[in-house]
Amino acid sequence: MKRIRHHLNRIFLLFVLFFAAALVVPSDVPASGGTILAQAATSKATVAKKANSIISSVVEEEDTALEQLEKLFVYAEKKWGYSRSTTTITSLGTARTFAYSIYKNKAGSCYHFAAGYAYLARQALGSSKKYTVRIAVGQTNGFGNGLQAHAWVEIKINGTWYVFDPNLDKFAENSSLKYYMAKRSKSSVKKVYNKYKNVKYYTMAYKKI
């Protein structure tokens, strides 16, 4: 009887271990159907180094701040494709993960686009307090099929907030640079972003490397 119980306990333990292993999500690996899964948080230095590498290949030293922001915006639209995500941005840690993922995979959801562009913008602008860069997580009706969850970037320049949304600009119809440096307070822009109801913000910090 004891031998039978021992045998059954071993079978049960193997079943538990197998079930637990099946729940583990592989990090940084696209799933079938082009879905990018969640992964462990990426360090500030790792994201900053990758962002700096992209910036150095896209902008020139003599470019003004606005010229850099536009070049990086165009880069994001041209180089990044879409891949659905099963998770959203919930902290600066997850934002770093999303940013690094799109830098590597060249594809992602609106959350990847927002995080990726936000870190490029912050690193390009440096530590200057003239600019504040933040990720906004809320809703939009800009894709023409009702309100849906969405993320974008907002940058404060000379005391005025502007929307920078490479994802919406790329995938919405007839939007060529329409969502590049769009004045946040304009009624037409507010309408697209559901009047900023229940939006959560994550402010970027410059990382010196």
Coordinates of C-alpha atoms in Angstrom, one line a residue:
M1 CA 0.0 0.0 0.0
K2 CA 2.8 2.4 0.9
R3 CA 4.5 1.6 -2.4
I4 CA 1.3 2.5 -4.3
R5 CA 0.9 5.7 -2.4
H6 CA 4.5 6.6 -3.1
H7 CA 4.0 5.9 -6.8
L8 CA 0.9 8.0 -6.9
N9 CA 2.6 10.9 -5.2
R10 CA 5.4 10.8 -7.8
I11 CA 2.9 10.9 -10.6
F12 CA 1.1 13.8 -9.0
L13 CA 4.4 15.7 -8.5
L14 CA 5.4 15.2 -12.1
F15 CA 2.0 16.4 -13.3
V16 CA 2.3 19.6 -11.2
L17 CA 5.8 20.3 -12.5
F18 CA 4.7 19.7 -16.1
F19 CA 1.7 22.1 -15.7
A20 CA 3.9 24.8 -14.1
A21 CA 6.4 24.6 -17.0
A22 CA 3.6 25.0 -19.5
L23 CA 2.6 28.3 -17.9
V24 CA 6.1 29.8 -18.3
V25 CA 6.1 32.4 -21.1
P26 CA 9.3 32.6 -23.1
S27 CA 11.0 36.0 -23.0
D28 CA 11.5 38.1 -26.1
V29 CA 10.1 35.5 -28.4
P30 CA 7.3 36.2 -30.9
A31 CA 4.5 33.8 -30.6
S32 CA 2.5 32.3 -33.5
G33 CA 0.4 34.8 -35.4
G34 CA 2.9 37.6 -34.9
T35 CA 2.1 38.2 -31.2
I36 CA 4.9 39.5 -29.0
L37 CA 4.6 38.2 -25.5
A38 CA 5.7 39.8 -22.2
Q39 CA 9.3 39.5 -21.1
A40 CA 11.5 40.3 -18.1
A41 CA 12.1 44.1 -17.5
T42 CA 15.1 45.5 -19.4
S43 CA 17.6 47.6 -17.7
K44 CA 17.9 51.4 -18.2
A45 CA 21.4 51.1 -19.5
T46 CA 20.5 48.4 -22.0
V47 CA 17.6 50.4 -23.5
A48 CA 19.6 53.7 -23.5
K49 CA 22.6 52.1 -25.4
K50 CA 20.3 50.7 -28.0
A51 CA 18.4 53.9 -28.4
N52 CA 21.7 55.9 -28.6
S53 CA 22.9 53.6 -31.4
I54 CA 19.7 54.2 -33.4
I55 CA 19.9 57.9 -32.8
S56 CA 23.5 58.1 -34.0
S57 CA 22.5 56.4 -37.2
V58 CA 19.5 58.6 -37.9
V59 CA 20.3 62.2 -36.9
E60 CA 23.2 64.5 -37.5
E61 CA 25.1 66.5 -34.8
E62 CA 24.0 69.8 -36.4
D63 CA 20.3 68.9 -36.3
T64 CA 18.1 71.0 -34.1
A65 CA 16.0 69.3 -31.4
L66 CA 12.9 69.4 -33.6
E67 CA 14.8 68.1 -36.6
Q68 CA 15.9 65.1 -34.5
L69 CA 12.4 64.4 -33.3
E70 CA 11.1 64.4 -36.8
K71 CA 13.8 62.2 -38.2
L72 CA 13.3 59.7 -35.4
F73 CA 9.5 59.8 -35.9
V74 CA 9.9 59.1 -39.6
Y75 CA 12.4 56.3 -38.8
A76 CA 9.9 54.7 -36.4
E77 CA 7.2 54.7 -39.1
K78 CA 9.4 53.3 -41.8
K79 CA 11.3 50.7 -39.8
W80 CA 8.7 49.3 -37.4
G81 CA 5.9 47.1 -38.4
Y82 CA 2.8 45.9 -36.5
S83 CA 2.7 42.9 -34.2
R84 CA -0.1 42.4 -31.6
S85 CA 0.8 42.4 -28.0
T86 CA -1.0 40.5 -25.2
T87 CA 0.1 43.0 -22.5
T88 CA 0.1 46.8 -22.0
I89 CA 2.4 49.3 -20.4
T90 CA 2.0 49.4 -16.6
S91 CA 5.2 51.0 -15.5
L92 CA 8.5 52.5 -16.7
G93 CA 10.0 49.0 -16.4
T94 CA 7.5 47.5 -18.8
A95 CA 8.0 50.5 -21.1
R96 CA 11.7 49.8 -21.3
T97 CA 10.9 46.2 -22.2
F98 CA 8.5 47.3 -24.9
A99 CA 11.1 49.8 -26.3
Y100 CA 13.9 47.3 -26.4
S101 CA 11.6 44.7 -28.0
I102 CA 10.7 46.9 -30.9
Y103 CA 14.4 48.0 -31.3
K104 CA 15.3 44.3 -31.7
N105 CA 12.3 42.9 -33.5
K106 CA 11.4 45.9 -35.7
A107 CA 7.7 45.2 -35.0
G108 CA 5.2 45.7 -32.2
S109 CA 1.9 47.1 -31.0
C110 CA 1.0 50.7 -30.3
Y111 CA 2.6 50.2 -26.8
H112 CA 5.9 49.2 -28.5
F113 CA 5.7 52.2 -30.8
A114 CA 5.0 54.6 -28.0
A115 CA 7.7 53.2 -25.7
G116 CA 10.3 53.0 -28.5
Y117 CA 9.7 56.5 -29.7
A118 CA 9.6 58.0 -26.2
Y119 CA 13.0 56.6 -25.3
L120 CA 14.5 57.7 -28.7
A121 CA 13.1 61.2 -28.1
R122 CA 14.3 61.4 -24.5
Q123 CA 17.8 60.2 -25.3
A124 CA 18.1 62.5 -28.3
L125 CA 16.9 65.5 -26.3
G126 CA 19.4 64.7 -23.5
S127 CA 18.9 65.8 -19.9
S128 CA 17.6 69.3 -20.8
K129 CA 14.7 70.4 -18.6
K130 CA 13.3 72.4 -21.6
Y131 CA 11.6 69.2 -22.6
T132 CA 9.4 66.6 -20.9
V133 CA 8.8 63.3 -22.6
R134 CA 6.0 61.0 -21.4
I135 CA 4.1 57.9 -22.6
A136 CA 0.3 58.2 -22.5
V137 CA -1.8 55.1 -22.2
G138 CA -5.5 55.6 -22.9
Q139 CA -8.0 55.3 -25.8
T140 CA -8.3 56.6 -29.4
N141 CA -10.9 56.5 -32.1
G142 CA -8.3 57.5 -34.7
F143 CA -8.4 54.1 -36.5
G144 CA -12.0 54.6 -37.6
N145 CA -13.7 51.7 -35.8
G146 CA -14.7 53.2 -32.4
L147 CA -12.7 53.6 -29.3
Q148 CA -9.9 51.2 -28.6
A149 CA -7.0 50.9 -26.1
H150 CA -4.0 52.9 -27.4
A151 CA -0.7 54.4 -26.4
W152 CA 1.2 57.4 -27.8
V153 CA 3.9 59.9 -26.8
E154 CA 3.5 63.5 -25.5
I155 CA 6.4 66.0 -25.4
K156 CA 6.3 69.3 -23.7
I157 CA 8.2 71.9 -25.7
N158 CA 8.6 75.5 -24.6
G159 CA 5.7 75.1 -22.1
T160 CA 3.3 73.5 -24.7
W161 CA 2.3 69.9 -24.9
Y162 CA 2.4 68.1 -28.3
V163 CA 1.2 64.6 -29.3
F164 CA 3.7 62.4 -31.2
D165 CA 2.0 59.2 -32.4
P166 CA 4.0 57.2 -35.0
N167 CA 1.7 54.2 -34.7
L168 CA -1.5 56.0 -35.4
D169 CA 0.3 58.1 -38.1
K170 CA 1.4 55.0 -39.9
F171 CA -1.7 52.9 -39.7
A172 CA -4.6 55.4 -39.8
E173 CA -5.8 56.5 -43.2
N174 CA -4.3 59.7 -44.8
S175 CA -2.2 60.5 -41.8
S176 CA 1.2 61.5 -43.3
L177 CA 2.8 63.4 -40.3
K178 CA -0.7 64.3 -39.1
Y179 CA 0.2 63.0 -35.6
Y180 CA 3.7 64.4 -35.5
M181 CA 3.9 67.3 -33.1
A182 CA 0.1 67.8 -33.0
K183 CA -0.9 70.4 -30.5
R184 CA -2.4 68.5 -27.6
S185 CA -4.9 71.3 -26.7
K186 CA -6.5 71.4 -30.2
S187 CA -10.1 70.2 -30.1
S188 CA -9.6 68.0 -33.2
V189 CA -6.7 66.2 -31.4
K190 CA -8.5 65.9 -28.1
K191 CA -11.4 64.3 -29.9
V192 CA -9.1 61.6 -31.4
Y193 CA -7.7 60.7 -28.0
N194 CA -11.1 60.6 -26.2
K195 CA -10.5 64.0 -24.6
Y196 CA -7.7 62.3 -22.6
K197 CA -10.1 60.6 -20.2
N198 CA -8.5 58.2 -17.7
V199 CA -5.1 58.4 -19.4
K200 CA -2.1 57.1 -17.4
Y201 CA 1.2 58.8 -17.9
Y202 CA 4.8 57.5 -17.6
T203 CA 7.5 60.2 -17.8
M204 CA 10.8 59.3 -19.4
A205 CA 14.2 60.0 -17.7
Y206 CA 17.4 60.6 -19.7
K207 CA 20.1 57.9 -19.1
K208 CA 23.7 59.0 -19.5
I209 CA 25.9 56.3 -20.9

